[in-house]
Amino acid sequence: MFIKKSILSLVALLTFIMAAKAQVKIGFEVSFKEPQAHYAEVQMNISGLVKDYVDVKMPVWTPGSYLVREFEKSVEGFTASASGKTLKVEKVRKNSWRVYSAKAKDIKINYRVYAFEISVRTAFIDESHAFLSPTGIFMHPAGMIKSPSTVKIIPFKSWSKVSTGLTPVTGQQFTYTAPDFDWLYDSPIEVGNQDIFEFMAAGVRHEVAMYGGGNYDKERLKVDMAKIVEQETAVYGENPNKYYLFIVHNYARGGGGLEHLNSTTLGATRDAYKTEKGYKGFLSLVAHEYHHLWNVKRLRPVALGPFDYDNENYTTNLWVAEGFTSYYENKYILRAGFDDPNGFVNGLAGGIATVLNTPGAKVQSAAASSYDAWIIGYRPNENSKNNSISYYNKGEVIGILMDLEIINATKGAKSLDDVMKAMYLQCKTLKRGYTDAEFKAMVEKISGISFTNFWTKYVNGVDDAEYVKYFGYAGVKVSTENATPDKPVTGAAAQLTNDGLAITSTTRGSAAWDAGLNVNDVIVSLDDVTVSDAISTLRLRAPQVSLESLPVVAGKKIGDVLKLKVKRDGIDKEIALTLKANPSVRLKATIDENATAAQKTVLKKWMGI
């Protein structure tokens, strides 16, 4: 009887707690009094949370972009009130405000957010539109990440449209709901007069919201974007959404993207849609970000959700999350008909060359690059190319090698596609992300062979890719040549300033590196030729200057000495560079017409066409 009464008491207590939480309502109103000054006005309403005080917090980073950005630095004018009376407010942490609510049932919090950073991961507001990246706009009560909320947008007087992946509230214009703050923080909002069009693909309604104009052809994009969606859905066997939103920001020069649960934000160049390169580049970006619908948002490393919005969230698997997605965008572009086999294999060979030509690839592994994203990946300095490698680039190379290894081992029966689908279904079933060991285990299960040595060399190690071997599985020959045969290089990058050529970086092991030429050294003359004379024959379109393009350098041979006069912190100094051969390579891939039947089987499975 005692145990029974204890259980009943516990059930009653849990029921009371759940009912209390259910009574808490959280709502936001966002308006724009001064969009020309880049401000959003936010009102946060909390009702039913009867406490002595409540802490409200703003995330310090945004999922998908692994850098602590301190969004709270843009918040100002934080005030709170209840029943018309001002409440005491105290800032208790860099991103947390304590409101002494004195058990008030209804609390109103007001604050302003300054938003003037153009990127796909940060909020931006001006007189033409507002892009609300939610982690930099909204706050949540501490401990209540799983609470639902509503958001009402009040557009500026000259704006008429709102685009977001949040669920609209029936009968209430520009009002939306989110089941929890994870969903709210993963749902960007575009407000303004964006050009909106739709298309259906894989049984899903897709909306495209174009800001900034451009020479895009809507009808062409509807067809071509749908092809990419269909190819990607085919790999995973299902599409997890019924609605998906593309927010596209078109600028004079734009790029980049950020994935979300049922939407993405893309940066594009407004006048590049009419060129073959520009159009293919945009479709590649679409393919990359849409693939994150599975890889990252659902098929994800275990550390990436539930999120800690106050601190870094570390994982060693961004090489899968981002690197494999970079690899797959090439496969989707091929399978959707926007590339040919020759372009496909040469594009991948170019990706391998990028890693081979990065000195940091010999220093940092793919796993370490993933883990250090927070301190290096998003904050590179002048020496980063020498001591680190992008998990995008290294992960793409690992994806190429792993895919070919699986296909070859199974004689064309299986590929990396099967691994990705199986891991997606595993994450869906277990309702959590995967560990590195689980991902490796699935690769071995699908391929039927051990990948321990592969992991040692390419994931946790810094070995160069054995591209000749792996491409050979598919009957693809790869030739290697020096990037600039017989031409010397300095290994230094420079930028033209009023004082001369300022060194911006030096490459590990190069002539500049060995001679001790430093970043921020200002070259005054080269072999007694002044900088102004040295560049007089060049048509510079940007301040960046290749020293190898200067006649005084171009006329020299490997092994010759180049004498530089530089100023270092205002002090004159002479430096002698013994010019070296360029260590960078070019790779050229050719599909062998005389490939064996086994190689042709691998090639067909690899390309999927």
Short mmCIF file of C-alpha atoms in Angstrom, two decimals, residues 63-491:
data_model
loop_
_atom_site.label_atom_id
_atom_site.label_comp_id
_atom_site.label_asym_id
_atom_site.label_seq_id
_atom_site.Cartn_x
_atom_site.Cartn_y
_atom_site.Cartn_z
CA PRO A 63 23.48 25.59 -35.38
CA GLY A 64 25.30 24.86 -38.64
CA SER A 65 27.81 27.67 -38.10
CA TYR A 66 30.37 26.55 -35.56
CA LEU A 67 31.53 29.79 -33.98
CA VAL A 68 30.49 31.54 -30.77
CA ARG A 69 29.24 34.82 -32.22
CA GLU A 70 27.91 36.44 -29.06
CA PHE A 71 24.59 37.55 -30.55
CA GLU A 72 23.68 39.22 -27.26
CA LYS A 73 26.15 42.01 -28.05
CA SER A 74 23.56 43.50 -30.39
CA VAL A 75 20.80 43.69 -27.76
CA GLU A 76 19.95 47.03 -26.17
CA GLY A 77 17.16 48.67 -24.18
CA PHE A 78 16.17 45.51 -22.29
CA THR A 79 13.21 46.27 -20.00
CA ALA A 80 10.42 44.29 -18.33
CA SER A 81 7.02 45.09 -16.86
CA ALA A 82 3.96 43.45 -15.31
CA SER A 83 0.50 45.01 -14.99
CA GLY A 84 1.92 48.27 -16.28
CA LYS A 85 4.64 48.42 -13.60
CA THR A 86 8.35 48.31 -14.34
CA LEU A 87 10.14 45.24 -13.05
CA LYS A 88 13.71 45.06 -11.80
CA VAL A 89 16.12 43.60 -14.39
CA GLU A 90 19.65 42.38 -13.80
CA LYS A 91 22.11 40.97 -16.31
CA VAL A 92 23.51 37.80 -14.71
CA ARG A 93 25.51 36.33 -17.59
CA LYS A 94 26.80 37.59 -20.90
CA ASN A 95 23.69 36.25 -22.67
CA SER A 96 21.21 36.08 -19.77
CA TRP A 97 18.91 38.68 -18.16
CA ARG A 98 17.12 38.09 -14.85
CA VAL A 99 13.66 39.57 -14.54
CA TYR A 100 12.42 39.86 -10.95
CA SER A 101 8.79 39.09 -11.70
CA ALA A 102 7.51 38.80 -8.09
CA LYS A 103 5.22 35.93 -9.11
CA ALA A 104 3.43 38.04 -11.71
CA LYS A 105 1.30 35.90 -14.03
CA ASP A 106 1.95 38.03 -17.10
CA ILE A 107 5.36 39.50 -17.95
CA LYS A 108 6.18 41.74 -20.88
CA ILE A 109 9.83 42.03 -21.97
CA ASN A 110 11.00 44.55 -24.55
CA TYR A 111 14.36 44.89 -26.23
CA ARG A 112 15.90 46.08 -29.49
CA VAL A 113 18.32 44.20 -31.72
CA TYR A 114 20.81 45.89 -34.02
CA ALA A 115 21.13 43.82 -37.20
CA PHE A 116 23.66 44.87 -39.80
CA GLU A 117 25.82 41.90 -40.80
CA ILE A 118 25.24 40.41 -44.23
CA SER A 119 25.56 36.63 -44.08
CA VAL A 120 23.31 33.59 -44.14
CA ARG A 121 23.83 33.10 -40.39
CA THR A 122 23.29 36.61 -39.01
CA ALA A 123 20.34 39.00 -38.93
CA PHE A 124 20.30 41.95 -41.31
CA ILE A 125 17.79 44.80 -41.54
CA ASP A 126 17.60 47.87 -43.75
CA GLU A 127 14.86 49.90 -45.41
CA SER A 128 14.36 47.25 -48.13
CA HIS A 129 13.90 44.09 -46.02
CA ALA A 130 14.57 42.27 -42.77
CA PHE A 131 16.29 38.92 -42.54
CA LEU A 132 15.73 37.51 -39.06
CA SER A 133 18.25 34.83 -38.19
CA PRO A 134 16.34 33.63 -35.11
CA THR A 135 19.24 32.79 -32.77
CA GLY A 136 20.21 36.46 -32.93
CA ILE A 137 16.66 37.77 -32.40
CA PHE A 138 14.74 35.60 -29.95
CA MET A 139 15.33 34.62 -26.32
CA HIS A 140 14.03 31.71 -24.24
CA PRO A 141 13.28 31.31 -20.53
CA ALA A 142 16.05 29.29 -18.90
CA GLY A 143 15.25 25.58 -18.78
CA MET A 144 12.32 25.90 -21.18
CA ILE A 145 13.89 25.05 -24.55
CA LYS A 146 11.14 22.48 -25.13
CA SER A 147 8.33 25.01 -24.63
CA PRO A 148 6.16 26.09 -27.60
CA SER A 149 5.92 29.71 -28.67
CA THR A 150 4.20 32.00 -31.13
CA VAL A 151 5.75 34.71 -33.28
CA LYS A 152 3.88 37.65 -34.76
CA ILE A 153 5.65 39.72 -37.38
CA ILE A 154 4.54 43.31 -37.92
CA PRO A 155 6.15 44.32 -41.23
CA PHE A 156 7.37 47.85 -41.82
CA LYS A 157 4.77 49.99 -43.58
CA SER A 158 6.27 49.51 -47.06
CA TRP A 159 6.64 45.72 -46.71
CA SER A 160 3.94 43.19 -47.50
CA LYS A 161 5.35 39.66 -47.26
CA VAL A 162 6.74 37.20 -44.71
CA SER A 163 8.50 33.93 -45.62
CA THR A 164 9.39 31.33 -42.98
CA GLY A 165 9.30 27.61 -42.31
CA LEU A 166 7.30 28.17 -39.11
CA THR A 167 3.69 26.97 -39.07
CA PRO A 168 1.15 29.76 -39.76
CA VAL A 169 -1.60 30.36 -37.20
CA THR A 170 -4.97 30.08 -38.93
CA GLY A 171 -6.80 33.36 -39.20
CA GLN A 172 -3.94 35.49 -37.86
CA GLN A 173 -1.86 37.28 -40.48
CA PHE A 174 1.90 36.93 -40.18
CA THR A 175 1.58 34.90 -36.97
CA TYR A 176 3.35 31.57 -36.57
CA THR A 177 3.91 28.79 -34.06
CA ALA A 178 6.93 26.70 -33.11
CA PRO A 179 6.61 23.47 -31.08
CA ASP A 180 9.81 24.30 -29.17
CA PHE A 181 12.74 26.69 -29.26
CA ASP A 182 14.95 24.27 -31.18
CA TRP A 183 12.45 24.62 -34.03
CA LEU A 184 12.12 28.38 -33.62
CA TYR A 185 15.90 28.84 -33.62
CA ASP A 186 16.06 26.73 -36.78
CA SER A 187 13.51 28.78 -38.73
CA PRO A 188 14.83 31.97 -40.39
CA ILE A 189 12.31 34.64 -41.35
CA GLU A 190 12.41 36.90 -44.42
CA VAL A 191 10.26 40.06 -44.25
CA GLY A 192 9.84 42.54 -47.08
CA ASN A 193 8.69 42.42 -50.69
CA GLN A 194 10.52 39.30 -51.83
CA ASP A 195 9.69 37.63 -55.15
CA ILE A 196 8.02 34.31 -54.29
CA PHE A 197 7.45 31.30 -56.51
CA GLU A 198 6.71 27.62 -55.87
CA PHE A 199 7.29 24.17 -57.31
CA MET A 200 6.40 20.61 -56.35
CA ALA A 201 9.02 17.86 -56.10
CA ALA A 202 9.12 14.49 -54.30
CA GLY A 203 5.59 15.19 -53.09
CA VAL A 204 6.76 18.30 -51.23
CA ARG A 205 5.67 21.89 -51.81
CA HIS A 206 8.75 24.09 -52.20
CA GLU A 207 8.71 27.87 -51.93
CA VAL A 208 11.51 30.13 -53.15
CA ALA A 209 11.72 33.66 -51.72
CA MET A 210 14.06 35.84 -53.80
CA TYR A 211 15.39 39.09 -52.35
CA GLY A 212 17.60 41.56 -54.18
CA GLY A 213 16.50 41.03 -57.78
CA GLY A 214 18.60 39.28 -60.38
CA ASN A 215 18.54 37.85 -63.87
CA TYR A 216 17.11 34.48 -62.79
CA ASP A 217 14.49 32.64 -64.83
CA LYS A 218 11.79 31.45 -62.44
CA GLU A 219 10.36 28.84 -64.78
CA ARG A 220 13.79 27.35 -65.44
CA LEU A 221 14.62 27.30 -61.74
CA LYS A 222 11.36 25.53 -60.91
CA VAL A 223 12.26 22.68 -63.24
CA ASP A 224 15.95 22.43 -62.39
CA MET A 225 15.64 22.76 -58.61
CA ALA A 226 12.95 20.06 -58.71
CA LYS A 227 15.38 17.70 -60.47
CA ILE A 228 17.88 18.12 -57.65
CA VAL A 229 15.21 17.52 -55.00
CA GLU A 230 14.11 14.31 -56.75
CA GLN A 231 17.68 12.98 -56.99
CA GLU A 232 18.39 13.64 -53.34
CA THR A 233 15.13 12.13 -52.12
CA ALA A 234 15.88 9.02 -54.19
CA VAL A 235 19.05 8.35 -52.16
CA TYR A 236 17.25 8.38 -48.82
CA GLY A 237 13.96 6.88 -49.97
CA GLU A 238 11.79 9.52 -48.30
CA ASN A 239 11.51 13.26 -47.85
CA PRO A 240 10.89 14.28 -44.22
CA ASN A 241 8.91 17.45 -45.01
CA LYS A 242 5.64 18.49 -46.59
CA TYR A 243 6.87 22.04 -47.08
CA TYR A 244 10.33 23.49 -47.70
CA LEU A 245 11.52 27.08 -48.07
CA PHE A 246 14.51 28.52 -49.93
CA ILE A 247 15.36 32.08 -48.85
CA VAL A 248 17.72 33.48 -51.49
CA HIS A 249 19.60 36.74 -50.97
CA ASN A 250 20.91 38.14 -54.25
CA TYR A 251 23.80 40.60 -53.98
CA ALA A 252 26.40 42.10 -56.32
CA ARG A 253 28.61 39.26 -55.10
CA GLY A 254 27.07 36.65 -52.85
CA GLY A 255 27.62 33.08 -51.73
CA GLY A 256 27.26 30.58 -48.94
CA GLY A 257 24.32 28.83 -47.37
CA LEU A 258 22.99 27.63 -44.03
CA GLU A 259 20.78 24.60 -43.54
CA HIS A 260 17.66 24.31 -41.40
CA LEU A 261 15.05 21.64 -40.64
CA ASN A 262 12.64 22.66 -43.40
CA SER A 263 14.37 25.63 -45.00
CA THR A 264 17.68 27.09 -46.05
CA THR A 265 19.16 30.53 -46.61
CA LEU A 266 21.36 30.98 -49.68
CA GLY A 267 23.61 33.80 -50.79
CA ALA A 268 23.84 34.34 -54.55
CA THR A 269 25.21 36.74 -57.14
CA ARG A 270 22.25 38.49 -58.73
CA ASP A 271 23.62 38.73 -62.27
CA ALA A 272 25.27 35.29 -62.48
CA TYR A 273 22.21 33.20 -63.35
CA LYS A 274 22.64 33.76 -67.10
CA THR A 275 26.18 32.39 -67.23
CA GLU A 276 26.82 28.65 -67.38
CA LYS A 277 29.31 28.80 -64.51
CA GLY A 278 27.11 31.03 -62.38
CA TYR A 279 23.95 28.98 -62.92
CA LYS A 280 25.69 25.69 -62.22
CA GLY A 281 27.26 27.25 -59.13
CA PHE A 282 23.83 28.24 -57.82
CA LEU A 283 22.41 24.78 -58.46
CA SER A 284 25.42 23.25 -56.68
CA LEU A 285 24.66 25.44 -53.67
CA VAL A 286 21.02 24.31 -53.78
CA ALA A 287 22.17 20.69 -53.94
CA HIS A 288 24.55 21.15 -51.02
CA GLU A 289 22.13 22.86 -48.64
CA TYR A 290 19.19 20.63 -49.54
CA HIS A 291 21.27 17.53 -48.80
CA HIS A 292 21.59 18.84 -45.24
CA LEU A 293 17.88 18.11 -44.90
CA TRP A 294 19.11 14.59 -44.18
CA ASN A 295 22.85 14.85 -43.52
CA VAL A 296 23.23 17.12 -40.42
CA LYS A 297 19.62 17.93 -39.60
CA ARG A 298 18.53 14.30 -39.13
CA LEU A 299 21.51 12.10 -39.93
CA ARG A 300 23.78 13.90 -37.49
CA PRO A 301 26.72 13.49 -35.13
CA VAL A 302 25.47 12.78 -31.60
CA ALA A 303 26.90 16.08 -30.31
CA LEU A 304 24.75 18.15 -32.66
CA GLY A 305 21.48 17.97 -30.79
CA PRO A 306 19.99 18.56 -28.35
CA PHE A 307 21.97 21.77 -28.56
CA ASP A 308 23.71 23.68 -25.82
CA TYR A 309 23.08 27.27 -26.92
CA ASP A 310 25.41 28.71 -24.25
CA ASN A 311 28.62 26.94 -25.25
CA GLU A 312 30.49 25.21 -28.06
CA ASN A 313 29.11 21.82 -29.16
CA TYR A 314 32.12 19.68 -30.08
CA THR A 315 32.19 16.83 -32.59
CA THR A 316 34.91 15.09 -34.61
CA ASN A 317 32.50 14.31 -37.45
CA LEU A 318 32.01 17.53 -39.41
CA TRP A 319 34.01 15.85 -42.16
CA VAL A 320 30.90 13.68 -42.66
CA ALA A 321 28.35 16.42 -42.00
CA GLU A 322 29.87 19.02 -44.32
CA GLY A 323 32.60 17.23 -46.26
CA PHE A 324 30.34 14.44 -47.50
CA THR A 325 27.71 17.04 -48.39
CA SER A 326 30.31 18.85 -50.51
CA TYR A 327 31.05 15.54 -52.22
CA TYR A 328 27.39 14.73 -52.77
CA GLU A 329 26.60 18.05 -54.41
CA ASN A 330 28.82 16.85 -57.28
CA LYS A 331 26.92 13.57 -57.52
CA TYR A 332 23.54 15.30 -57.55
CA ILE A 333 24.58 17.82 -60.19
CA LEU A 334 25.72 14.93 -62.39
CA ARG A 335 22.65 12.80 -61.78
CA ALA A 336 20.29 15.72 -62.38
CA GLY A 337 21.92 16.30 -65.78
CA PHE A 338 23.85 19.51 -65.10
CA ASP A 339 27.28 17.94 -65.55
CA ASP A 340 28.81 15.17 -67.65
CA PRO A 341 31.03 12.25 -66.55
CA ASN A 342 34.21 14.01 -67.64
CA GLY A 343 33.31 17.16 -65.74
CA PHE A 344 32.36 15.07 -62.71
CA VAL A 345 35.66 13.18 -62.41
CA ASN A 346 37.75 16.27 -63.09
CA GLY A 347 35.80 18.29 -60.55
CA LEU A 348 36.54 15.66 -57.92
CA ALA A 349 40.19 15.50 -58.97
CA GLY A 350 40.34 19.25 -58.47
CA GLY A 351 39.01 18.79 -54.94
CA ILE A 352 41.75 16.29 -54.20
CA ALA A 353 44.37 18.68 -55.59
CA THR A 354 43.10 21.43 -53.27
CA VAL A 355 43.88 19.24 -50.25
CA LEU A 356 47.23 18.08 -51.66
CA ASN A 357 48.23 21.73 -52.20
CA THR A 358 47.31 22.84 -48.68
CA PRO A 359 50.31 22.50 -46.33
CA GLY A 360 48.00 22.23 -43.31
CA ALA A 361 46.63 18.93 -44.65
CA LYS A 362 49.94 17.38 -43.53
CA VAL A 363 49.42 18.78 -40.02
CA GLN A 364 45.73 18.51 -39.12
CA SER A 365 43.47 15.47 -39.57
CA ALA A 366 39.85 15.57 -40.69
CA ALA A 367 38.68 14.62 -37.18
CA ALA A 368 40.82 17.34 -35.60
CA SER A 369 39.62 19.89 -38.14
CA SER A 370 36.04 19.06 -37.18
CA TYR A 371 36.75 19.44 -33.48
CA ASP A 372 38.65 22.70 -33.94
CA ALA A 373 36.01 24.34 -36.13
CA TRP A 374 35.17 26.61 -33.20
CA ILE A 375 38.67 28.05 -32.89
CA ILE A 376 40.16 27.73 -36.40
CA GLY A 377 37.58 26.86 -39.04
CA TYR A 378 35.57 30.07 -38.68
CA ARG A 379 38.46 32.23 -37.44
CA PRO A 380 41.37 31.61 -39.79
CA ASN A 381 44.47 33.75 -39.61
CA GLU A 382 47.44 34.31 -41.89
CA ASN A 383 49.00 30.97 -40.88
CA SER A 384 45.89 28.77 -40.99
CA LYS A 385 46.69 27.28 -44.39
CA ASN A 386 49.96 26.03 -42.91
CA ASN A 387 48.56 24.31 -39.83
CA SER A 388 44.98 23.34 -40.66
CA ILE A 389 42.72 21.93 -43.36
CA SER A 390 39.03 22.56 -44.02
CA TYR A 391 36.79 19.67 -42.99
CA TYR A 392 34.74 20.57 -46.08
CA ASN A 393 37.71 19.87 -48.37
CA LYS A 394 39.20 16.94 -46.47
CA GLY A 395 35.77 15.42 -45.91
CA GLU A 396 34.99 15.63 -49.63
CA VAL A 397 38.16 13.70 -50.41
CA ILE A 398 37.36 11.07 -47.77
CA GLY A 399 33.88 10.74 -49.28
CA ILE A 400 35.34 10.11 -52.74
CA LEU A 401 37.74 7.44 -51.49
CA MET A 402 35.20 5.77 -49.20
CA ASP A 403 32.55 5.62 -51.90
CA LEU A 404 34.92 3.99 -54.39
CA GLU A 405 36.23 1.56 -51.76
CA ILE A 406 32.71 0.41 -50.89
CA ILE A 407 31.66 0.03 -54.53
CA ASN A 408 34.82 -1.89 -55.41
CA ALA A 409 34.57 -4.15 -52.36
CA THR A 410 30.95 -5.06 -53.15
CA LYS A 411 31.54 -5.37 -56.91
CA GLY A 412 29.07 -2.58 -57.62
CA ALA A 413 26.30 -3.86 -55.34
CA LYS A 414 26.62 -1.13 -52.70
CA SER A 415 27.92 2.43 -52.41
CA LEU A 416 28.20 5.28 -49.93
CA ASP A 417 24.56 6.02 -50.78
CA ASP A 418 23.60 2.85 -48.89
CA VAL A 419 25.63 3.91 -45.86
CA MET A 420 24.03 7.34 -45.76
CA LYS A 421 20.51 5.93 -46.06
CA ALA A 422 21.15 3.30 -43.39
CA MET A 423 22.60 5.88 -40.98
CA TYR A 424 19.65 8.20 -41.61
CA LEU A 425 17.21 5.41 -40.74
CA GLN A 426 19.29 4.45 -37.69
CA CYS A 427 19.23 8.02 -36.36
CA LYS A 428 15.50 8.18 -37.04
CA THR A 429 14.87 4.92 -35.18
CA LEU A 430 17.13 5.66 -32.21
CA LYS A 431 16.04 9.31 -32.12
CA ARG A 432 19.60 10.47 -31.60
CA GLY A 433 22.75 11.19 -33.52
CA TYR A 434 25.55 8.75 -34.32
CA THR A 435 29.00 8.30 -32.84
CA ASP A 436 32.13 8.01 -34.94
CA ALA A 437 32.36 4.33 -34.02
CA GLU A 438 28.77 3.74 -35.16
CA PHE A 439 29.39 5.43 -38.49
CA LYS A 440 32.52 3.33 -39.05
CA ALA A 441 30.61 0.18 -38.08
CA MET A 442 27.93 0.91 -40.66
CA VAL A 443 30.53 1.50 -43.38
CA GLU A 444 32.06 -1.89 -42.56
CA LYS A 445 28.66 -3.59 -42.46
CA ILE A 446 27.66 -2.25 -45.88
CA SER A 447 31.06 -2.86 -47.51
CA GLY A 448 31.84 -6.18 -45.84
CA ILE A 449 35.46 -5.16 -45.21
CA SER A 450 37.46 -3.51 -42.43
CA PHE A 451 37.92 0.26 -42.56
CA THR A 452 40.27 0.47 -39.58
CA ASN A 453 43.32 1.24 -41.71
CA PHE A 454 41.28 3.72 -43.76
CA TRP A 455 40.21 5.57 -40.58
CA THR A 456 43.79 5.60 -39.32
CA LYS A 457 45.15 7.11 -42.51
CA TYR A 458 42.43 9.48 -43.69
CA VAL A 459 40.11 10.31 -40.79
CA ASN A 460 42.48 10.46 -37.83
CA GLY A 461 45.68 10.70 -39.84
CA VAL A 462 47.19 13.04 -42.41
CA ASP A 463 48.16 10.66 -45.23
CA ASP A 464 47.87 11.91 -48.80
CA ALA A 465 44.96 10.44 -50.73
CA GLU A 466 45.92 7.46 -52.90
CA TYR A 467 43.86 8.89 -55.73
CA VAL A 468 45.44 6.87 -58.53
CA LYS A 469 44.49 3.65 -56.75
CA TYR A 470 40.94 4.66 -55.91
CA PHE A 471 40.08 6.29 -59.23
CA GLY A 472 41.56 3.21 -60.87
CA TYR A 473 38.77 1.10 -59.36
CA ALA A 474 36.42 2.95 -61.73
CA GLY A 475 38.74 2.87 -64.74
CA VAL A 476 39.61 6.54 -64.37
CA LYS A 477 43.21 7.50 -65.03
CA VAL A 478 44.65 10.47 -63.16
CA SER A 479 47.75 12.30 -64.33
CA THR A 480 49.73 14.61 -62.09
CA GLU A 481 51.71 17.62 -63.22
CA ASN A 482 53.34 20.62 -61.62
CA ALA A 483 50.99 23.59 -61.43
CA THR A 484 53.62 25.94 -62.94
CA PRO A 485 56.41 23.79 -64.41
CA ASP A 486 59.88 25.38 -64.51
CA LYS A 487 58.58 28.62 -63.01
CA PRO A 488 59.90 29.75 -59.63
CA VAL A 489 57.63 30.83 -56.79
CA THR A 490 58.22 32.92 -53.68
CA GLY A 491 55.50 31.40 -51.53
#
